[in-house]
Amino acid sequence: MKAILVGLGGRARHWQAACDAHPEVKLVAYVEPSEENKKRAIEERGVPADLIYDDLSDAASVEADFVVDVTPPAVHEIIAMKAFDAGLNLLGEKPLSDNFEAAKHIVEAGKKAGVKHMITQNYRFNELPRTTRRLLEARHIGDVAQLDVSLYVDWADNPGSHYVTEPYMFLTDMGIHHFDMMRYTLNADPVSAHAITWNLPWGWHQGDACQIIVFKFENGIVATHRGIGCTMGHVPAGHNGEWRYEGPKGTLTWEGFDLFYTLKHKQNPQIREQIELDKIDGPNPVLNEFVRALQEDRQPECNAEDNLKSMSMVFGAVTSAMEGREVQLSEL
């Protein structure tokens, strides 16, 4: 399948390598308006200069099956509209957009164009969430009633970057990964968000980088997310965070990068068992899923319409933090 890579900044390095390594994908064009980024891509990554266009519209004559969009979030709507107008399928970097109204517009435009549109929520494709989803569907711990997630990281400490200067970036940029994994592992959708955010005295972010968020789900599950983006101490589990699922038959916990099942109460036999993780096929399961969806003419996992539900958790939490109240996600 033929692809056009839009954006030749830092994130493009990953997706260029992923496409080059995939036996069924060939990059046939690149789009980048910045001369500096073009020069770097040509010199450092061997991108052919004659295949680089200033704008996606300029590449209209190039025969392709899909676009890979690795531009900044504020540009996603523009790229999506141009891809859809050309009848091209779209694999877009998260988040869907930095604006919820724009995100909804993108979703509707993609549906109207009749194309496949997938968001690269790569965290859910890892071994921990995949194995957890399987165990929860098998009711390994019974019906889950509560999920608690903790994330302690020294996040985005490069002065001047938009992660440092813009508001709520820790919640929006890191949160979307975790919120999407909540939905995926629980196989349920949230109905409300209640968030409190703040900064620590030594924090380097201009926007709040600490948070406690409570999500209520349609099936009664309560999920909490506690995060500190400016810790000066131990980071126990990288960006995965620590997860704890509570059920009547025990708990599932993510500890570091391992999964444990624990049962310990009254007359029950005491169990602490490390669960072997399911293996993931291929070096890039996100790209694999998108290619398979195109080949099978079906909606991919993490399609834009589904991803809008994860986005609602982000914008619901931001609205809650700003207004100091619980927000029903149906309000958005």
Short mmCIF file of the C-alpha atoms (twelve columns), coordinates in Angstrom:
data_MODEL
# 
_entry.id   MODEL 
# 
loop_
_atom_site.group_PDB 
_atom_site.id 
_atom_site.type_symbol 
_atom_site.label_atom_id 
_atom_site.label_alt_id 
_atom_site.label_comp_id 
_atom_site.label_asym_id 
_atom_site.label_seq_id 
_atom_site.Cartn_x 
_atom_site.Cartn_y 
_atom_site.Cartn_z 
_atom_site.pdbx_PDB_model_num 
ATOM 1   C CA . MET A 1   0.000   0.000   0.000  1 
ATOM 2   C CA . LYS A 2   1.204   3.475   -0.867 1 
ATOM 3   C CA . ALA A 3   1.393   6.184   1.784  1 
ATOM 4   C CA . ILE A 4   2.092   9.905   2.031  1 
ATOM 5   C CA . LEU A 5   3.876   11.061  5.193  1 
ATOM 6   C CA . VAL A 6   2.724   14.543  6.208  1 
ATOM 7   C CA . GLY A 7   5.133   16.288  8.573  1 
ATOM 8   C CA . LEU A 8   8.906   15.795  8.699  1 
ATOM 9   C CA . GLY A 9   9.565   16.978  12.254 1 
ATOM 10  C CA . GLY A 10  10.873  14.840  15.090 1 
ATOM 11  C CA . ARG A 11  7.903   12.462  15.269 1 
ATOM 12  C CA . ALA A 12  8.222   11.691  11.559 1 
ATOM 13  C CA . ARG A 13  11.422  9.773   12.246 1 
ATOM 14  C CA . HIS A 14  9.427   7.027   13.999 1 
ATOM 15  C CA . TRP A 15  6.743   6.762   11.334 1 
ATOM 16  C CA . GLN A 16  9.157   6.873   8.425  1 
ATOM 17  C CA . ALA A 17  11.044  3.956   9.972  1 
ATOM 18  C CA . ALA A 18  7.790   2.092   10.706 1 
ATOM 19  C CA . CYS A 19  6.554   2.462   7.134  1 
ATOM 20  C CA . ASP A 20  9.931   1.532   5.659  1 
ATOM 21  C CA . ALA A 21  10.020  -1.606  7.820  1 
ATOM 22  C CA . HIS A 22  6.490   -2.729  6.935  1 
ATOM 23  C CA . PRO A 23  6.481   -5.200  4.021  1 
ATOM 24  C CA . GLU A 24  3.135   -3.954  2.703  1 
ATOM 25  C CA . VAL A 25  3.705   -0.190  2.950  1 
ATOM 26  C CA . LYS A 26  5.676   2.088   0.648  1 
ATOM 27  C CA . LEU A 27  6.158   5.810   1.204  1 
ATOM 28  C CA . VAL A 28  5.598   7.549   -2.126 1 
ATOM 29  C CA . ALA A 29  5.551   11.206  -1.038 1 
ATOM 30  C CA . TYR A 30  6.305   13.510  1.880  1 
ATOM 31  C CA . VAL A 31  4.788   16.854  2.867  1 
ATOM 32  C CA . GLU A 32  6.638   19.523  4.862  1 
ATOM 33  C CA . PRO A 33  6.520   23.345  4.544  1 
ATOM 34  C CA . SER A 34  9.559   24.010  6.766  1 
ATOM 35  C CA . GLU A 35  12.841  24.282  4.855  1 
ATOM 36  C CA . GLU A 36  14.763  23.403  8.011  1 
ATOM 37  C CA . ASN A 37  12.788  20.188  8.526  1 
ATOM 38  C CA . LYS A 38  13.141  19.300  4.845  1 
ATOM 39  C CA . LYS A 39  16.913  19.744  4.968  1 
ATOM 40  C CA . ARG A 40  17.226  17.637  8.111  1 
ATOM 41  C CA . ALA A 41  15.046  14.861  6.685  1 
ATOM 42  C CA . ILE A 42  17.072  14.753  3.465  1 
ATOM 43  C CA . GLU A 43  20.461  14.790  5.175  1 
ATOM 44  C CA . GLU A 44  19.739  12.642  8.233  1 
ATOM 45  C CA . ARG A 45  17.037  10.240  7.057  1 
ATOM 46  C CA . GLY A 46  17.635  9.990   3.342  1 
ATOM 47  C CA . VAL A 47  14.266  11.354  2.264  1 
ATOM 48  C CA . PRO A 48  14.378  11.928  -1.528 1 
ATOM 49  C CA . ALA A 49  14.193  15.674  -2.161 1 
ATOM 50  C CA . ASP A 50  12.076  15.229  -5.290 1 
ATOM 51  C CA . LEU A 51  9.346   13.466  -3.293 1 
ATOM 52  C CA . ILE A 52  8.825   16.316  -0.794 1 
ATOM 53  C CA . TYR A 53  5.875   18.675  -1.312 1 
ATOM 54  C CA . ASP A 54  5.106   21.921  0.508  1 
ATOM 55  C CA . ASP A 55  1.409   21.098  0.928  1 
ATOM 56  C CA . LEU A 56  -0.737  17.973  0.784  1 
ATOM 57  C CA . SER A 57  -2.797  19.575  -1.993 1 
ATOM 58  C CA . ASP A 58  0.369   19.759  -4.108 1 
ATOM 59  C CA . ALA A 59  0.661   15.965  -3.916 1 
ATOM 60  C CA . ALA A 60  -2.778  15.410  -5.452 1 
ATOM 61  C CA . SER A 61  -1.246  13.766  -8.521 1 
ATOM 62  C CA . VAL A 62  0.548   11.146  -6.419 1 
ATOM 63  C CA . GLU A 63  -1.211  7.773   -6.378 1 
ATOM 64  C CA . ALA A 64  -1.640  6.735   -2.733 1 
ATOM 65  C CA . ASP A 65  -3.884  4.714   -0.443 1 
ATOM 66  C CA . PHE A 66  -3.496  6.666   2.779  1 
ATOM 67  C CA . VAL A 67  -1.917  9.584   4.587  1 
ATOM 68  C CA . VAL A 68  0.132   9.382   7.790  1 
ATOM 69  C CA . ASP A 69  -0.320  12.684  9.648  1 
ATOM 70  C CA . VAL A 70  2.405   13.546  12.165 1 
ATOM 71  C CA . THR A 71  1.782   17.296  12.262 1 
ATOM 72  C CA . PRO A 72  1.033   19.253  15.483 1 
ATOM 73  C CA . PRO A 73  -2.506  18.786  16.889 1 
ATOM 74  C CA . ALA A 74  -3.647  22.261  15.845 1 
ATOM 75  C CA . VAL A 75  -3.009  21.326  12.190 1 
ATOM 76  C CA . HIS A 76  -4.823  17.966  12.224 1 
ATOM 77  C CA . GLU A 77  -8.140  19.379  11.050 1 
ATOM 78  C CA . ILE A 78  -6.544  21.032  8.012  1 
ATOM 79  C CA . ILE A 79  -4.682  17.857  7.023  1 
ATOM 80  C CA . ALA A 80  -7.749  15.688  7.572  1 
ATOM 81  C CA . MET A 81  -9.940  17.859  5.336  1 
ATOM 82  C CA . LYS A 82  -7.376  17.777  2.517  1 
ATOM 83  C CA . ALA A 83  -6.939  14.009  2.833  1 
ATOM 84  C CA . PHE A 84  -10.693 13.409  2.837  1 
ATOM 85  C CA . ASP A 85  -11.218 15.740  -0.144 1 
ATOM 86  C CA . ALA A 86  -8.702  13.600  -2.038 1 
ATOM 87  C CA . GLY A 87  -10.468 10.397  -0.985 1 
ATOM 88  C CA . LEU A 88  -7.474  9.254   1.048  1 
ATOM 89  C CA . ASN A 89  -7.643  7.148   4.191  1 
ATOM 90  C CA . LEU A 90  -5.913  8.673   7.207  1 
ATOM 91  C CA . LEU A 91  -3.688  7.382   9.989  1 
ATOM 92  C CA . GLY A 92  -3.307  10.321  12.362 1 
ATOM 93  C CA . GLU A 93  -1.114  10.910  15.381 1 
ATOM 94  C CA . LYS A 94  -2.927  11.473  18.638 1 
ATOM 95  C CA . PRO A 95  -4.641  13.570  19.740 1 
ATOM 96  C CA . LEU A 96  -7.423  13.740  17.181 1 
ATOM 97  C CA . SER A 97  -7.341  17.515  17.705 1 
ATOM 98  C CA . ASP A 98  -6.519  20.085  20.366 1 
ATOM 99  C CA . ASN A 99  -10.122 21.314  20.148 1 
ATOM 100 C CA . PHE A 100 -13.200 19.170  20.793 1 
ATOM 101 C CA . GLU A 101 -15.406 20.958  18.259 1 
ATOM 102 C CA . ALA A 102 -12.712 20.473  15.629 1 
ATOM 103 C CA . ALA A 103 -12.421 16.812  16.615 1 
ATOM 104 C CA . LYS A 104 -16.158 16.310  16.095 1 
ATOM 105 C CA . HIS A 105 -15.957 18.072  12.736 1 
ATOM 106 C CA . ILE A 106 -13.104 15.803  11.629 1 
ATOM 107 C CA . VAL A 107 -15.054 12.687  12.578 1 
ATOM 108 C CA . GLU A 108 -18.166 13.756  10.680 1 
ATOM 109 C CA . ALA A 109 -16.147 14.768  7.618  1 
ATOM 110 C CA . GLY A 110 -14.378 11.400  7.548  1 
ATOM 111 C CA . LYS A 111 -17.678 9.533   7.762  1 
ATOM 112 C CA . LYS A 112 -19.153 11.656  4.975  1 
ATOM 113 C CA . ALA A 113 -16.100 11.007  2.782  1 
ATOM 114 C CA . GLY A 114 -16.412 7.266   3.376  1 
ATOM 115 C CA . VAL A 115 -12.756 6.790   4.298  1 
ATOM 116 C CA . LYS A 116 -11.005 4.919   7.096  1 
ATOM 117 C CA . HIS A 117 -9.543  7.154   9.808  1 
ATOM 118 C CA . MET A 118 -7.506  5.735   12.690 1 
ATOM 119 C CA . ILE A 119 -5.806  7.522   15.593 1 
ATOM 120 C CA . THR A 120 -2.443  6.195   16.794 1 
ATOM 121 C CA . GLN A 121 -3.360  5.379   20.401 1 
ATOM 122 C CA . ASN A 122 -0.353  3.081   20.623 1 
ATOM 123 C CA . TYR A 123 -0.413  2.444   24.395 1 
ATOM 124 C CA . ARG A 124 -3.504  0.203   24.193 1 
ATOM 125 C CA . PHE A 125 -1.667  -2.116  21.770 1 
ATOM 126 C CA . ASN A 126 0.979   -3.060  24.356 1 
ATOM 127 C CA . GLU A 127 1.107   -6.391  26.179 1 
ATOM 128 C CA . LEU A 128 -0.207  -5.161  29.547 1 
ATOM 129 C CA . PRO A 129 -3.525  -3.677  28.353 1 
ATOM 130 C CA . ARG A 130 -4.106  -6.484  25.837 1 
ATOM 131 C CA . THR A 131 -3.646  -9.174  28.492 1 
ATOM 132 C CA . THR A 132 -5.699  -7.223  31.030 1 
ATOM 133 C CA . ARG A 133 -8.603  -6.816  28.604 1 
ATOM 134 C CA . ARG A 134 -8.627  -10.585 27.960 1 
ATOM 135 C CA . LEU A 135 -8.617  -11.408 31.685 1 
ATOM 136 C CA . LEU A 136 -11.375 -8.919  32.487 1 
ATOM 137 C CA . GLU A 137 -13.553 -10.212 29.653 1 
ATOM 138 C CA . ALA A 138 -13.089 -13.708 31.126 1 
ATOM 139 C CA . ARG A 139 -14.208 -12.260 34.514 1 
ATOM 140 C CA . HIS A 140 -10.940 -13.378 36.105 1 
ATOM 141 C CA . ILE A 141 -11.617 -11.094 39.087 1 
ATOM 142 C CA . GLY A 142 -15.381 -10.894 38.642 1 
ATOM 143 C CA . ASP A 143 -17.124 -7.659  37.715 1 
ATOM 144 C CA . VAL A 144 -14.687 -4.768  38.126 1 
ATOM 145 C CA . ALA A 145 -16.027 -2.002  40.361 1 
ATOM 146 C CA . GLN A 146 -13.042 0.347   40.578 1 
ATOM 147 C CA . LEU A 147 -9.856  1.170   38.679 1 
ATOM 148 C CA . ASP A 148 -7.110  3.335   40.171 1 
ATOM 149 C CA . VAL A 149 -4.245  4.699   38.067 1 
ATOM 150 C CA . SER A 150 -1.191  6.537   39.422 1 
ATOM 151 C CA . LEU A 151 1.412   8.250   37.261 1 
ATOM 152 C CA . TYR A 152 4.574   9.833   38.653 1 
ATOM 153 C CA . VAL A 153 6.979   11.163  36.031 1 
ATOM 154 C CA . ASP A 154 9.504   13.951  35.439 1 
ATOM 155 C CA . TRP A 155 7.654   14.875  32.293 1 
ATOM 156 C CA . ALA A 156 8.536   17.315  29.490 1 
ATOM 157 C CA . ASP A 157 11.363  19.210  31.154 1 
ATOM 158 C CA . ASN A 158 12.632  20.981  28.023 1 
ATOM 159 C CA . PRO A 159 12.279  24.744  28.608 1 
ATOM 160 C CA . GLY A 160 10.221  26.548  25.996 1 
ATOM 161 C CA . SER A 161 8.453   23.535  24.508 1 
ATOM 162 C CA . HIS A 162 4.669   23.699  24.146 1 
ATOM 163 C CA . TYR A 163 4.432   20.905  26.734 1 
ATOM 164 C CA . VAL A 164 5.879   23.353  29.257 1 
ATOM 165 C CA . THR A 165 4.245   26.603  28.190 1 
ATOM 166 C CA . GLU A 166 0.645   25.642  27.339 1 
ATOM 167 C CA . PRO A 167 -2.109  24.949  29.906 1 
ATOM 168 C CA . TYR A 168 -3.171  21.439  30.943 1 
ATOM 169 C CA . MET A 169 -0.616  19.724  28.698 1 
ATOM 170 C CA . PHE A 170 0.103   16.976  31.253 1 
ATOM 171 C CA . LEU A 171 -3.603  16.173  31.443 1 
ATOM 172 C CA . THR A 172 -4.199  16.358  27.701 1 
ATOM 173 C CA . ASP A 173 -1.017  14.896  26.217 1 
ATOM 174 C CA . MET A 174 -0.339  12.140  28.753 1 
ATOM 175 C CA . GLY A 175 -3.915  11.760  29.921 1 
ATOM 176 C CA . ILE A 176 -5.282  10.741  26.526 1 
ATOM 177 C CA . HIS A 177 -3.090  7.613   26.576 1 
ATOM 178 C CA . HIS A 178 -4.333  6.511   29.989 1 
ATOM 179 C CA . PHE A 179 -7.954  7.490   29.428 1 
ATOM 180 C CA . ASP A 180 -8.016  5.513   26.188 1 
ATOM 181 C CA . MET A 181 -6.521  2.494   27.976 1 
ATOM 182 C CA . MET A 182 -9.175  2.808   30.679 1 
ATOM 183 C CA . ARG A 183 -11.896 2.562   28.046 1 
ATOM 184 C CA . TYR A 184 -10.128 -0.258  26.243 1 
ATOM 185 C CA . THR A 185 -9.346  -2.490  29.222 1 
ATOM 186 C CA . LEU A 186 -12.731 -1.961  30.900 1 
ATOM 187 C CA . ASN A 187 -14.579 -2.212  27.571 1 
ATOM 188 C CA . ALA A 188 -16.823 0.583   28.802 1 
ATOM 189 C CA . ASP A 189 -17.396 4.278   28.207 1 
ATOM 190 C CA . PRO A 190 -17.435 7.076   30.809 1 
ATOM 191 C CA . VAL A 191 -20.320 9.416   31.509 1 
ATOM 192 C CA . SER A 192 -18.732 12.060  33.759 1 
ATOM 193 C CA . ALA A 193 -15.425 13.596  34.854 1 
ATOM 194 C CA . HIS A 194 -14.471 15.495  37.998 1 
ATOM 195 C CA . ALA A 195 -10.936 16.908  38.033 1 
ATOM 196 C CA . ILE A 196 -8.773  18.946  40.383 1 
ATOM 197 C CA . THR A 197 -5.431  20.188  39.040 1 
ATOM 198 C CA . TRP A 198 -2.544  22.174  40.520 1 
ATOM 199 C CA . ASN A 199 1.214   22.716  40.427 1 
ATOM 200 C CA . LEU A 200 3.953   21.931  42.915 1 
ATOM 201 C CA . PRO A 201 6.206   24.794  44.090 1 
ATOM 202 C CA . TRP A 202 9.230   23.514  42.163 1 
ATOM 203 C CA . GLY A 203 7.313   22.506  39.010 1 
ATOM 204 C CA . TRP A 204 8.641   23.718  35.654 1 
ATOM 205 C CA . HIS A 205 5.311   23.693  33.780 1 
ATOM 206 C CA . GLN A 206 3.360   26.918  33.338 1 
ATOM 207 C CA . GLY A 207 0.165   24.881  33.133 1 
ATOM 208 C CA . ASP A 208 -0.971  22.540  35.911 1 
ATOM 209 C CA . ALA A 209 1.036   19.304  35.999 1 
ATOM 210 C CA . CYS A 210 -0.613  17.574  38.966 1 
ATOM 211 C CA . GLN A 211 -4.109  16.136  39.006 1 
ATOM 212 C CA . ILE A 212 -6.709  13.924  40.588 1 
ATOM 213 C CA . ILE A 213 -9.572  12.934  38.284 1 
ATOM 214 C CA . VAL A 214 -12.607 10.771  38.986 1 
ATOM 215 C CA . PHE A 215 -14.404 9.216   36.021 1 
ATOM 216 C CA . LYS A 216 -17.753 7.491   36.373 1 
ATOM 217 C CA . PHE A 217 -18.586 4.885   33.742 1 
ATOM 218 C CA . GLU A 218 -21.923 3.878   32.241 1 
ATOM 219 C CA . ASN A 219 -21.820 0.473   33.965 1 
ATOM 220 C CA . GLY A 220 -21.156 1.937   37.424 1 
ATOM 221 C CA . ILE A 221 -17.380 1.520   37.453 1 
ATOM 222 C CA . VAL A 222 -15.451 4.347   39.118 1 
ATOM 223 C CA . ALA A 223 -11.973 5.091   37.763 1 
ATOM 224 C CA . THR A 224 -9.489  7.476   39.355 1 
ATOM 225 C CA . HIS A 225 -6.394  9.016   37.798 1 
ATOM 226 C CA . ARG A 226 -3.748  10.557  40.042 1 
ATOM 227 C CA . GLY A 227 -0.743  12.156  38.398 1 
ATOM 228 C CA . ILE A 228 2.330   14.250  39.111 1 
ATOM 229 C CA . GLY A 229 4.315   15.414  36.091 1 
ATOM 230 C CA . CYS A 230 7.180   17.038  37.997 1 
ATOM 231 C CA . THR A 231 8.348   14.381  40.430 1 
ATOM 232 C CA . MET A 232 11.930  14.662  41.652 1 
ATOM 233 C CA . GLY A 233 12.032  11.057  42.813 1 
ATOM 234 C CA . HIS A 234 11.583  7.489   41.668 1 
ATOM 235 C CA . VAL A 235 9.546   6.878   38.497 1 
ATOM 236 C CA . PRO A 236 8.102   3.428   39.197 1 
ATOM 237 C CA . ALA A 237 6.589   2.447   35.856 1 
ATOM 238 C CA . GLY A 238 7.634   4.895   33.174 1 
ATOM 239 C CA . HIS A 239 4.736   6.445   31.279 1 
ATOM 240 C CA . ASN A 240 2.624   3.326   31.784 1 
ATOM 241 C CA . GLY A 241 1.849   4.249   35.376 1 
ATOM 242 C CA . GLU A 242 0.622   1.880   38.072 1 
ATOM 243 C CA . TRP A 243 -2.847  0.345   37.619 1 
ATOM 244 C CA . ARG A 244 -5.096  -1.506  40.062 1 
ATOM 245 C CA . TYR A 245 -8.380  -3.192  39.076 1 
ATOM 246 C CA . GLU A 246 -10.671 -4.141  41.980 1 
ATOM 247 C CA . GLY A 247 -13.106 -7.042  41.689 1 
ATOM 248 C CA . PRO A 248 -14.906 -9.410  44.095 1 
ATOM 249 C CA . LYS A 249 -12.543 -12.236 43.141 1 
ATOM 250 C CA . GLY A 250 -9.312  -10.288 43.662 1 
ATOM 251 C CA . THR A 251 -7.233  -7.591  42.021 1 
ATOM 252 C CA . LEU A 252 -5.176  -7.160  38.881 1 
ATOM 253 C CA . THR A 253 -2.217  -4.800  39.256 1 
ATOM 254 C CA . TRP A 254 0.322   -3.374  36.861 1 
ATOM 255 C CA . GLU A 255 3.610   -3.253  38.768 1 
ATOM 256 C CA . GLY A 256 6.380   -1.780  36.680 1 
ATOM 257 C CA . PHE A 257 5.867   -3.640  33.424 1 
ATOM 258 C CA . ASP A 258 4.505   -6.809  35.020 1 
ATOM 259 C CA . LEU A 259 0.931   -7.967  35.673 1 
ATOM 260 C CA . PHE A 260 -0.120  -9.624  38.938 1 
ATOM 261 C CA . TYR A 261 -3.282  -11.313 40.165 1 
ATOM 262 C CA . THR A 262 -3.821  -11.149 43.939 1 
ATOM 263 C CA . LEU A 263 -6.462  -12.666 46.208 1 
ATOM 264 C CA . LYS A 264 -6.208  -12.258 49.979 1 
ATOM 265 C CA . HIS A 265 -9.316  -12.003 52.153 1 
ATOM 266 C CA . LYS A 266 -10.618 -14.031 55.087 1 
ATOM 267 C CA . GLN A 267 -11.142 -17.686 54.221 1 
ATOM 268 C CA . ASN A 268 -9.952  -17.370 50.603 1 
ATOM 269 C CA . PRO A 269 -6.647  -19.032 49.718 1 
ATOM 270 C CA . GLN A 270 -3.914  -16.425 49.486 1 
ATOM 271 C CA . ILE A 271 -2.770  -15.968 45.906 1 
ATOM 272 C CA . ARG A 272 -0.161  -13.698 44.363 1 
ATOM 273 C CA . GLU A 273 0.475   -14.775 40.799 1 
ATOM 274 C CA . GLN A 274 2.447   -13.074 38.067 1 
ATOM 275 C CA . ILE A 275 0.503   -13.359 34.818 1 
ATOM 276 C CA . GLU A 276 2.363   -14.181 31.620 1 
ATOM 277 C CA . LEU A 277 1.691   -11.421 29.122 1 
ATOM 278 C CA . ASP A 278 0.158   -12.074 25.718 1 
ATOM 279 C CA . LYS A 279 2.586   -11.632 22.843 1 
ATOM 280 C CA . ILE A 280 2.069   -8.815  20.372 1 
ATOM 281 C CA . ASP A 281 2.507   -9.496  16.656 1 
ATOM 282 C CA . GLY A 282 4.937   -7.394  14.669 1 
ATOM 283 C CA . PRO A 283 7.084   -4.356  15.460 1 
ATOM 284 C CA . ASN A 284 4.273   -1.826  14.937 1 
ATOM 285 C CA . PRO A 285 0.832   -3.186  15.870 1 
ATOM 286 C CA . VAL A 286 -0.823  0.180   15.180 1 
ATOM 287 C CA . LEU A 287 0.317   0.248   11.555 1 
ATOM 288 C CA . ASN A 288 -0.476  -3.464  11.225 1 
ATOM 289 C CA . GLU A 289 -4.051  -2.880  12.416 1 
ATOM 290 C CA . PHE A 290 -4.557  0.022   10.024 1 
ATOM 291 C CA . VAL A 291 -3.234  -1.894  7.011  1 
ATOM 292 C CA . ARG A 292 -5.374  -4.933  7.866  1 
ATOM 293 C CA . ALA A 293 -8.464  -2.738  8.224  1 
ATOM 294 C CA . LEU A 294 -7.889  -1.275  4.762  1 
ATOM 295 C CA . GLN A 295 -7.333  -4.724  3.278  1 
ATOM 296 C CA . GLU A 296 -10.442 -6.127  4.978  1 
ATOM 297 C CA . ASP A 297 -12.549 -3.019  4.306  1 
ATOM 298 C CA . ARG A 298 -13.540 -2.558  7.944  1 
ATOM 299 C CA . GLN A 299 -13.225 0.157   10.567 1 
ATOM 300 C CA . PRO A 300 -9.893  -0.068  12.400 1 
ATOM 301 C CA . GLU A 301 -9.552  -0.235  16.149 1 
ATOM 302 C CA . CYS A 302 -9.046  3.316   17.447 1 
ATOM 303 C CA . ASN A 303 -11.055 4.700   14.552 1 
ATOM 304 C CA . ALA A 304 -11.714 8.406   14.890 1 
ATOM 305 C CA . GLU A 305 -15.363 8.050   15.876 1 
ATOM 306 C CA . ASP A 306 -14.457 5.702   18.723 1 
ATOM 307 C CA . ASN A 307 -11.487 7.844   19.729 1 
ATOM 308 C CA . LEU A 308 -13.824 10.794  20.184 1 
ATOM 309 C CA . LYS A 309 -15.028 9.049   23.363 1 
ATOM 310 C CA . SER A 310 -11.484 9.065   24.755 1 
ATOM 311 C CA . MET A 311 -11.160 12.705  23.722 1 
ATOM 312 C CA . SER A 312 -14.345 13.506  25.652 1 
ATOM 313 C CA . MET A 313 -12.582 12.316  28.813 1 
ATOM 314 C CA . VAL A 314 -9.765  14.801  28.174 1 
ATOM 315 C CA . PHE A 315 -11.979 17.793  27.472 1 
ATOM 316 C CA . GLY A 316 -14.442 16.830  30.185 1 
ATOM 317 C CA . ALA A 317 -11.588 16.773  32.705 1 
ATOM 318 C CA . VAL A 318 -10.216 20.117  31.490 1 
ATOM 319 C CA . THR A 319 -13.665 21.708  31.710 1 
ATOM 320 C CA . SER A 320 -14.104 20.276  35.202 1 
ATOM 321 C CA . ALA A 321 -10.734 21.628  36.350 1 
ATOM 322 C CA . MET A 322 -11.502 25.071  34.945 1 
ATOM 323 C CA . GLU A 323 -15.043 25.298  36.324 1 
ATOM 324 C CA . GLY A 324 -14.569 23.407  39.601 1 
ATOM 325 C CA . ARG A 325 -17.429 20.956  39.125 1 
ATOM 326 C CA . GLU A 326 -18.301 17.481  37.895 1 
ATOM 327 C CA . VAL A 327 -18.930 17.528  34.148 1 
ATOM 328 C CA . GLN A 328 -21.325 15.216  32.336 1 
ATOM 329 C CA . LEU A 329 -19.575 14.234  29.122 1 
ATOM 330 C CA . SER A 330 -22.862 14.577  27.258 1 
ATOM 331 C CA . GLU A 331 -22.496 18.344  27.805 1 
ATOM 332 C CA . LEU A 332 -19.554 18.541  25.426 1 
# 
